[in-house]
Coordinates of C-alpha atoms in Angstrom, one line a residue:
X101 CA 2.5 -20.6 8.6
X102 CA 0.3 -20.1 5.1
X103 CA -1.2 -17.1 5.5
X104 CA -3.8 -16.3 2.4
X105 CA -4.9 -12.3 1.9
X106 CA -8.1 -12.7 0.0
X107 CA -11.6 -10.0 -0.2
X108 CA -15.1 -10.6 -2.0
X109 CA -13.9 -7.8 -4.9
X110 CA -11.5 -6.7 -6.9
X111 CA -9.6 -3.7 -6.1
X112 CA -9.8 -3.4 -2.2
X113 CA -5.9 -3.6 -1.8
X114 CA -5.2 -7.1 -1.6
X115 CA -2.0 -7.4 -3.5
X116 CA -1.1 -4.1 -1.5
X117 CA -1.8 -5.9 1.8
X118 CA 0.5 -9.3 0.6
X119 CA 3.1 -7.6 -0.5
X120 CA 3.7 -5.3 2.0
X121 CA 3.1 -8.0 5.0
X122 CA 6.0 -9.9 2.9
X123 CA 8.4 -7.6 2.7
X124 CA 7.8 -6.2 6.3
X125 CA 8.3 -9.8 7.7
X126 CA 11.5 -10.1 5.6
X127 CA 12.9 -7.0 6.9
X128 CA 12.5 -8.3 10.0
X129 CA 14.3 -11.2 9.7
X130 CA 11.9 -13.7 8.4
X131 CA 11.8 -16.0 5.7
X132 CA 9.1 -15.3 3.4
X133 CA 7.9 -16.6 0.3
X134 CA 5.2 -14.8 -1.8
X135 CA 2.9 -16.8 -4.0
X136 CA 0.5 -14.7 -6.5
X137 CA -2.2 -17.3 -7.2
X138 CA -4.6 -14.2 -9.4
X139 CA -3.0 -16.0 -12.1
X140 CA -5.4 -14.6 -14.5
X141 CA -3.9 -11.2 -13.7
X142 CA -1.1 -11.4 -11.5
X143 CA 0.1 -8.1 -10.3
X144 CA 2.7 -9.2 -7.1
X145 CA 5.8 -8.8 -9.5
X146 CA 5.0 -4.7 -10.0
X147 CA 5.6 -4.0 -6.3
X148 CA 8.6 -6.6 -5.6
X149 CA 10.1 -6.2 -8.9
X150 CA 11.5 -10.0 -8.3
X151 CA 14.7 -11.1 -10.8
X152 CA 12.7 -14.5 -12.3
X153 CA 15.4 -17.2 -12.5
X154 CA 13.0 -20.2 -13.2
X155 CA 10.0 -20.4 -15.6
X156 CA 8.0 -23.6 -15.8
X157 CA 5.3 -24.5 -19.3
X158 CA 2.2 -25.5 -17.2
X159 CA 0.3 -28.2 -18.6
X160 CA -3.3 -30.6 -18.1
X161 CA -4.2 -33.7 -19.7
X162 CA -6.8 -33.3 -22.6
X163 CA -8.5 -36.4 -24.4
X164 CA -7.4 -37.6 -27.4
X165 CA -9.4 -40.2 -29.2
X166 CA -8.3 -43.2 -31.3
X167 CA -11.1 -43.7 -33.6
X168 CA -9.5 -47.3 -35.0
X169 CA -10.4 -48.2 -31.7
X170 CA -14.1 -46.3 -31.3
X171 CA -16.9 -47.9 -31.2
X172 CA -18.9 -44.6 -31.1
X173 CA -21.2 -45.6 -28.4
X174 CA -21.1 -42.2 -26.6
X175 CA -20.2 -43.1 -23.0
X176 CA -17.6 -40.2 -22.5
X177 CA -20.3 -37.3 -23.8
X178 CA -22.6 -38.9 -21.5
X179 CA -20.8 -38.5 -18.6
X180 CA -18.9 -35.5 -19.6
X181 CA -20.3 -32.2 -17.4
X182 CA -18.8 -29.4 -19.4
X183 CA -19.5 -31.0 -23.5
X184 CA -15.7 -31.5 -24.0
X185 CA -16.4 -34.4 -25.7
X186 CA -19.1 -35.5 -28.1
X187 CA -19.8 -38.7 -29.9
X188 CA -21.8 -37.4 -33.2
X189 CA -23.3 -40.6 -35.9
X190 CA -20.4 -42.0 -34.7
X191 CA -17.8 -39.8 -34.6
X192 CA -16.1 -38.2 -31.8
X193 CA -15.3 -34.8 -31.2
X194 CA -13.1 -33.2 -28.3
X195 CA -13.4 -29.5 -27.4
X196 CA -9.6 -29.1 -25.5
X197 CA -10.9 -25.5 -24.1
X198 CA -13.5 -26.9 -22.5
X199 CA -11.9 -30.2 -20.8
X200 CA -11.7 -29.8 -16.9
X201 CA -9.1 -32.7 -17.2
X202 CA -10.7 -35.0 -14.4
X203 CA -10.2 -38.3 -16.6
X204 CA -13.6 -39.3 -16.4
X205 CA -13.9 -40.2 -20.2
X206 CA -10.9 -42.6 -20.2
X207 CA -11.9 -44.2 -17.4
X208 CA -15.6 -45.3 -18.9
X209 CA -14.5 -46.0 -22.1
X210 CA -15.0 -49.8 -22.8
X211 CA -12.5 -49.9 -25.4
X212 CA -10.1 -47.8 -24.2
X213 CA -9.8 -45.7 -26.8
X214 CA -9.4 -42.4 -25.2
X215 CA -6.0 -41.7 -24.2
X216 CA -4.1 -38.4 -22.5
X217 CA -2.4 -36.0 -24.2
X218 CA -0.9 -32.4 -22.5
X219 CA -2.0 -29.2 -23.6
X220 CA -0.4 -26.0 -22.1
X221 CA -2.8 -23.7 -20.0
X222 CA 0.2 -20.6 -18.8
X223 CA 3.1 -20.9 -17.4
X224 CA 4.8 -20.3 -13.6
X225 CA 7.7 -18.1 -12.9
X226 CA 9.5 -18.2 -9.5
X227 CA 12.6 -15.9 -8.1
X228 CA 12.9 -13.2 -5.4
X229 CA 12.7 -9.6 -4.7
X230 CA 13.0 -7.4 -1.7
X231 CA 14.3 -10.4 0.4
X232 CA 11.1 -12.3 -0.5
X233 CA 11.2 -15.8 -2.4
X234 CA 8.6 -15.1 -5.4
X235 CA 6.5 -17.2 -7.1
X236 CA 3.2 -16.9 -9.5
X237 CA 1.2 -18.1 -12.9
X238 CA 0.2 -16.7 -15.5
X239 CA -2.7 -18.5 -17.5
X240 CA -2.7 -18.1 -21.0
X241 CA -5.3 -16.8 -23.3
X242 CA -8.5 -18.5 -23.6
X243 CA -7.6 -21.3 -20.9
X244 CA -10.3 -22.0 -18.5
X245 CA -8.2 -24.1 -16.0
X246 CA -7.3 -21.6 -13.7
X247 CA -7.5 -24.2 -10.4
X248 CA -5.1 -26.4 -12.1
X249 CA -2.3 -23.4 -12.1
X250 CA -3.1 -22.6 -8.7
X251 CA -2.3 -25.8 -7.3
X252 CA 0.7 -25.8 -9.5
X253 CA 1.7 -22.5 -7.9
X254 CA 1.0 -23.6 -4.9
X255 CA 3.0 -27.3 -5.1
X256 CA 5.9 -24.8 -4.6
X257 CA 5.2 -23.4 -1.2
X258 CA 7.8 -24.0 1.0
X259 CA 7.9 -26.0 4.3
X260 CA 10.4 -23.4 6.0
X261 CA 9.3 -19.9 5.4
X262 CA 6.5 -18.1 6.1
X263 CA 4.3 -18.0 2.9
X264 CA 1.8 -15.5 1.8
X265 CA -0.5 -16.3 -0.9
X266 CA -2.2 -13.8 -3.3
X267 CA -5.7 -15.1 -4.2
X268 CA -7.7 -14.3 -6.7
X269 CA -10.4 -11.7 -6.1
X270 CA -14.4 -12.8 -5.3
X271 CA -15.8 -15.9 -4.0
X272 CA -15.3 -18.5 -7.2
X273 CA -13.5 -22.1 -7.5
X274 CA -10.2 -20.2 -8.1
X275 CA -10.5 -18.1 -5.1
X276 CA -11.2 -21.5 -3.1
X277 CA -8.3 -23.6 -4.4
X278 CA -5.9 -20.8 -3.5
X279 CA -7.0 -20.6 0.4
X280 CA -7.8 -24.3 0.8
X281 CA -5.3 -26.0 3.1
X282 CA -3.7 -22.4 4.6
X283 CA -3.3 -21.8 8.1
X284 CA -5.4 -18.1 8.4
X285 CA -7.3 -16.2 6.1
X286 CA -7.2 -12.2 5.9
X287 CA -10.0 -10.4 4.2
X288 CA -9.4 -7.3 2.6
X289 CA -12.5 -4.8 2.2
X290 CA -13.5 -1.2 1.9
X291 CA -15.7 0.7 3.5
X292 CA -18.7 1.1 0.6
X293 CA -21.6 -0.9 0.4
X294 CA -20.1 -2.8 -2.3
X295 CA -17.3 -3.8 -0.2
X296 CA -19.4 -4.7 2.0
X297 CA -21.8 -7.0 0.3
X298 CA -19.0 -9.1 -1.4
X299 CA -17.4 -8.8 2.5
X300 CA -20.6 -10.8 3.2
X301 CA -20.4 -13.1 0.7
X302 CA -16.8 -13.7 1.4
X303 CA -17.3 -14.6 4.8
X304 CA -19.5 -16.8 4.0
X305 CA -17.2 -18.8 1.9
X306 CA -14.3 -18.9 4.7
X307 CA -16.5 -20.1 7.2
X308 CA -18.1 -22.8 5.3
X309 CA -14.6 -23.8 4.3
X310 CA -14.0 -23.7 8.5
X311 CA -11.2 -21.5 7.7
X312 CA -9.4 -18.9 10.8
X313 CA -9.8 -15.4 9.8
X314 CA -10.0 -11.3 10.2
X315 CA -10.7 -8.6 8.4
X316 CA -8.7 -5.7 7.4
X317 CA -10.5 -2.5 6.3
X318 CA -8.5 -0.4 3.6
X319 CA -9.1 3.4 3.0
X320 CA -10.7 2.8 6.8
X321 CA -11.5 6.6 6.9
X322 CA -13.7 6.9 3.3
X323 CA -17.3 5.6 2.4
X324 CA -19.4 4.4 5.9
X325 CA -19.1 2.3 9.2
X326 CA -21.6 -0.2 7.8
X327 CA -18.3 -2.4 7.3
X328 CA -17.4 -1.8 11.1
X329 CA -20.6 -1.9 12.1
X330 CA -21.3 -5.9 10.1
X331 CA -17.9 -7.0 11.7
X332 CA -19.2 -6.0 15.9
X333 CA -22.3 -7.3 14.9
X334 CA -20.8 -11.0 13.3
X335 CA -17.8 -11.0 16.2
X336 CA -15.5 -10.6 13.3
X337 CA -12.2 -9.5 14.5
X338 CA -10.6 -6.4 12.3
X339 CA -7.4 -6.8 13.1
X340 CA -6.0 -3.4 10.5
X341 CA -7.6 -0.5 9.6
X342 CA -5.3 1.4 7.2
X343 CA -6.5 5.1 6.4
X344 CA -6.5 6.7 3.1
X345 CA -3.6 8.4 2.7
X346 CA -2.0 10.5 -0.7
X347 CA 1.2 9.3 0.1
X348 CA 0.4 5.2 -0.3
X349 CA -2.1 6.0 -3.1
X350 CA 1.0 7.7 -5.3
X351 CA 3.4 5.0 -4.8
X352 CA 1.0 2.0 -5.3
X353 CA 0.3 3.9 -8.8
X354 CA 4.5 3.9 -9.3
X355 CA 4.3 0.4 -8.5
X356 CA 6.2 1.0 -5.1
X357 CA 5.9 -0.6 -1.8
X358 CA 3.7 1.3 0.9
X359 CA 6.3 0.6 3.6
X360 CA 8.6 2.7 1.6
X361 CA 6.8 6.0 1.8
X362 CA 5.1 5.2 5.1
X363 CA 7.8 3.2 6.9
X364 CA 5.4 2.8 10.3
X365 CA 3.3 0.3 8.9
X366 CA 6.3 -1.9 8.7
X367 CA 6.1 -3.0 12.4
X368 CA 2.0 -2.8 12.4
X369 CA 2.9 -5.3 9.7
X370 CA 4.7 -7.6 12.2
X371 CA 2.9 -7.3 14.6
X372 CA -0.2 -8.5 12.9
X373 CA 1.7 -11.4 11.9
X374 CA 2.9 -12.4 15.2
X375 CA -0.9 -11.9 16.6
X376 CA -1.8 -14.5 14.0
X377 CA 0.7 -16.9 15.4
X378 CA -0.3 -16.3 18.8
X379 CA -3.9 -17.4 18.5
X380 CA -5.2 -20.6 19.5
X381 CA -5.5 -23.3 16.7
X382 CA -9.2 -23.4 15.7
X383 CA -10.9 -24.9 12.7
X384 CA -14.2 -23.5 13.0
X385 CA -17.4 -26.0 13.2
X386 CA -19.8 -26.1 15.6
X387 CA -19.1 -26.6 19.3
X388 CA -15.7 -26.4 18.7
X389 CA -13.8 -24.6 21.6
X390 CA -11.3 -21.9 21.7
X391 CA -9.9 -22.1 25.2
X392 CA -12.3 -22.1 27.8
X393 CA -14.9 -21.1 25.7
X394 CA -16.9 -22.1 22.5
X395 CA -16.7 -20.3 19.3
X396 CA -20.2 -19.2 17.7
X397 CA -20.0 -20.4 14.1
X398 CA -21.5 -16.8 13.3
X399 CA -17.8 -15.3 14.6
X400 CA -14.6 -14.6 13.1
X401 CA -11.4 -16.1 15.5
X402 CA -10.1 -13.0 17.6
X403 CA -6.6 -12.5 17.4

């Protein structure tokens, strides 16, 4: 089971939601692998404090262009999207920051003069903490290619364990990459209208992607019921509301686990997951059934 915690915004408690769920499964018994894919910030390791025993260099292909062998007709700018590379009176110029790395330039060069080189965009770290396998990226800098690190992240999720993935806040290409291919989809939001426009815009996304999925409304008891109110209205299921409480809001700013300081959520924790496992298996599209009856392609799955 890949289960991805995801929301429309930044800070909504996402990474509080994934980490906790982890280490509340692995208390249980449960092997559980934790995979932060906000590799431009990754902030997973605070709370689980994992012992890294394995860092990986990250790289992509770049072009790199023999100019002995250059005719400087000016294919590869032509077909080049994002102006990594340029053929000027002749001369050709690469822009490395810029490459998305699909290959397209060596490929329509008639004299194949464009070859691959690598050129290091972060770097992946994996270990374990609280009984949960760790894993996450870290992009570097001034690198652009943050897809590339997530499916390197990713390549390391493993077939026997339950596996929780951290993505990236919002709606982007990053946020895609990391939920493409899991199993179910939680949304984390808050009850303000921001929360709930990006909610909106969220949703949108895991539906068109035909993706499983529920909402879970943080700091349930501040801001309005529009939140509540959207999710009856789309047959969205909310399947946690977690109040705001002192308690959790002092640890998560110590960098400790909410089960710690509020050890009940531990089993709501479990139990959400086995509710995930207990649904039917739906890809939603429509006219697709669930059970005896169809799914709209306006609703969220029930768990």
């Amino acid at each position: 089971m890949k289960i991805a915690v995801a929301s429309g915004k930044g800070g909504t408690g996402k990474t509080t939601i994934a980490t906790n769920l982890a280490v509340s499964l692995a208390r249980a018994g449960q092997a559980v692998q934790y995979l932060d894919c906000d590799v431009e910030e990754p902030n997973g390791h605070i709370f689980l404090k994992p012992h890294i025993d394995c860092v990986e260099e990250v790289t992509v292909g770049v072009p790199e262009v023999d100019e002995a062998k250059c005719t400087g007709c000016g294919r590869c700018g032509q077909l080049c999207q994002y102006s990594a590379i340029l053929c000027i009176q002749k001369h050709v110029m690469t822009f490395e920051q810029l490459c998305h790395s699909c290959g397209g330039c060596m490929a329509i060069c008639p004299e194949s003069a464009i070859m691959e080189k690598q050129r290091r965009i972060g770097v992946a770290e994996y270990g374990a903490g609280y009984g949960v396998v760790f894993g996450h990226g870290r992009l570097d800098i001034g690198a652009i290619q943050t897809p590339a690190l997530i499916r390197h992240v990713k390549r390391h999720a493993k077939d026997d364990a339950i596996v929780i993935l951290d993505a990236p806040p919002g709606t982007s290409c990053p946020v895609i990459e990391a939920v493409k291919g899991v199993d179910f989809v939680l949304l984390v939001t808050e009850p303000t209208p921001f929360g709930l426009n990006d909610l909106e815009l969220a949703v949108g996304m895991i539906r068109a992607l035909g993706l499983p999925f529920a909402v879970i409304i943080n700091r349930c008891d501040m801001g309005d019921n529009a939140v509540a109110q959207y999710c009856r209205r789309e047959g969205i299921d909310v399947a946690m509301e977690i109040p705001n409480q002192r308690k959790i809001a002092e640890a998560y700013s110590r960098g400790r686990m909410m089960v710690e300081v509020a050890p009940e959520y531990a089993g709501q924790f479990h139990g959400l997951y086995h509710r995930i496992c207990g649904r039917p298996v739906v890809r939603r599209s429509r006219g697709l059934c669930h059970g005896d009856r169809e799914v709209s392609e306006r609703g969220g799955d029930d768990l």
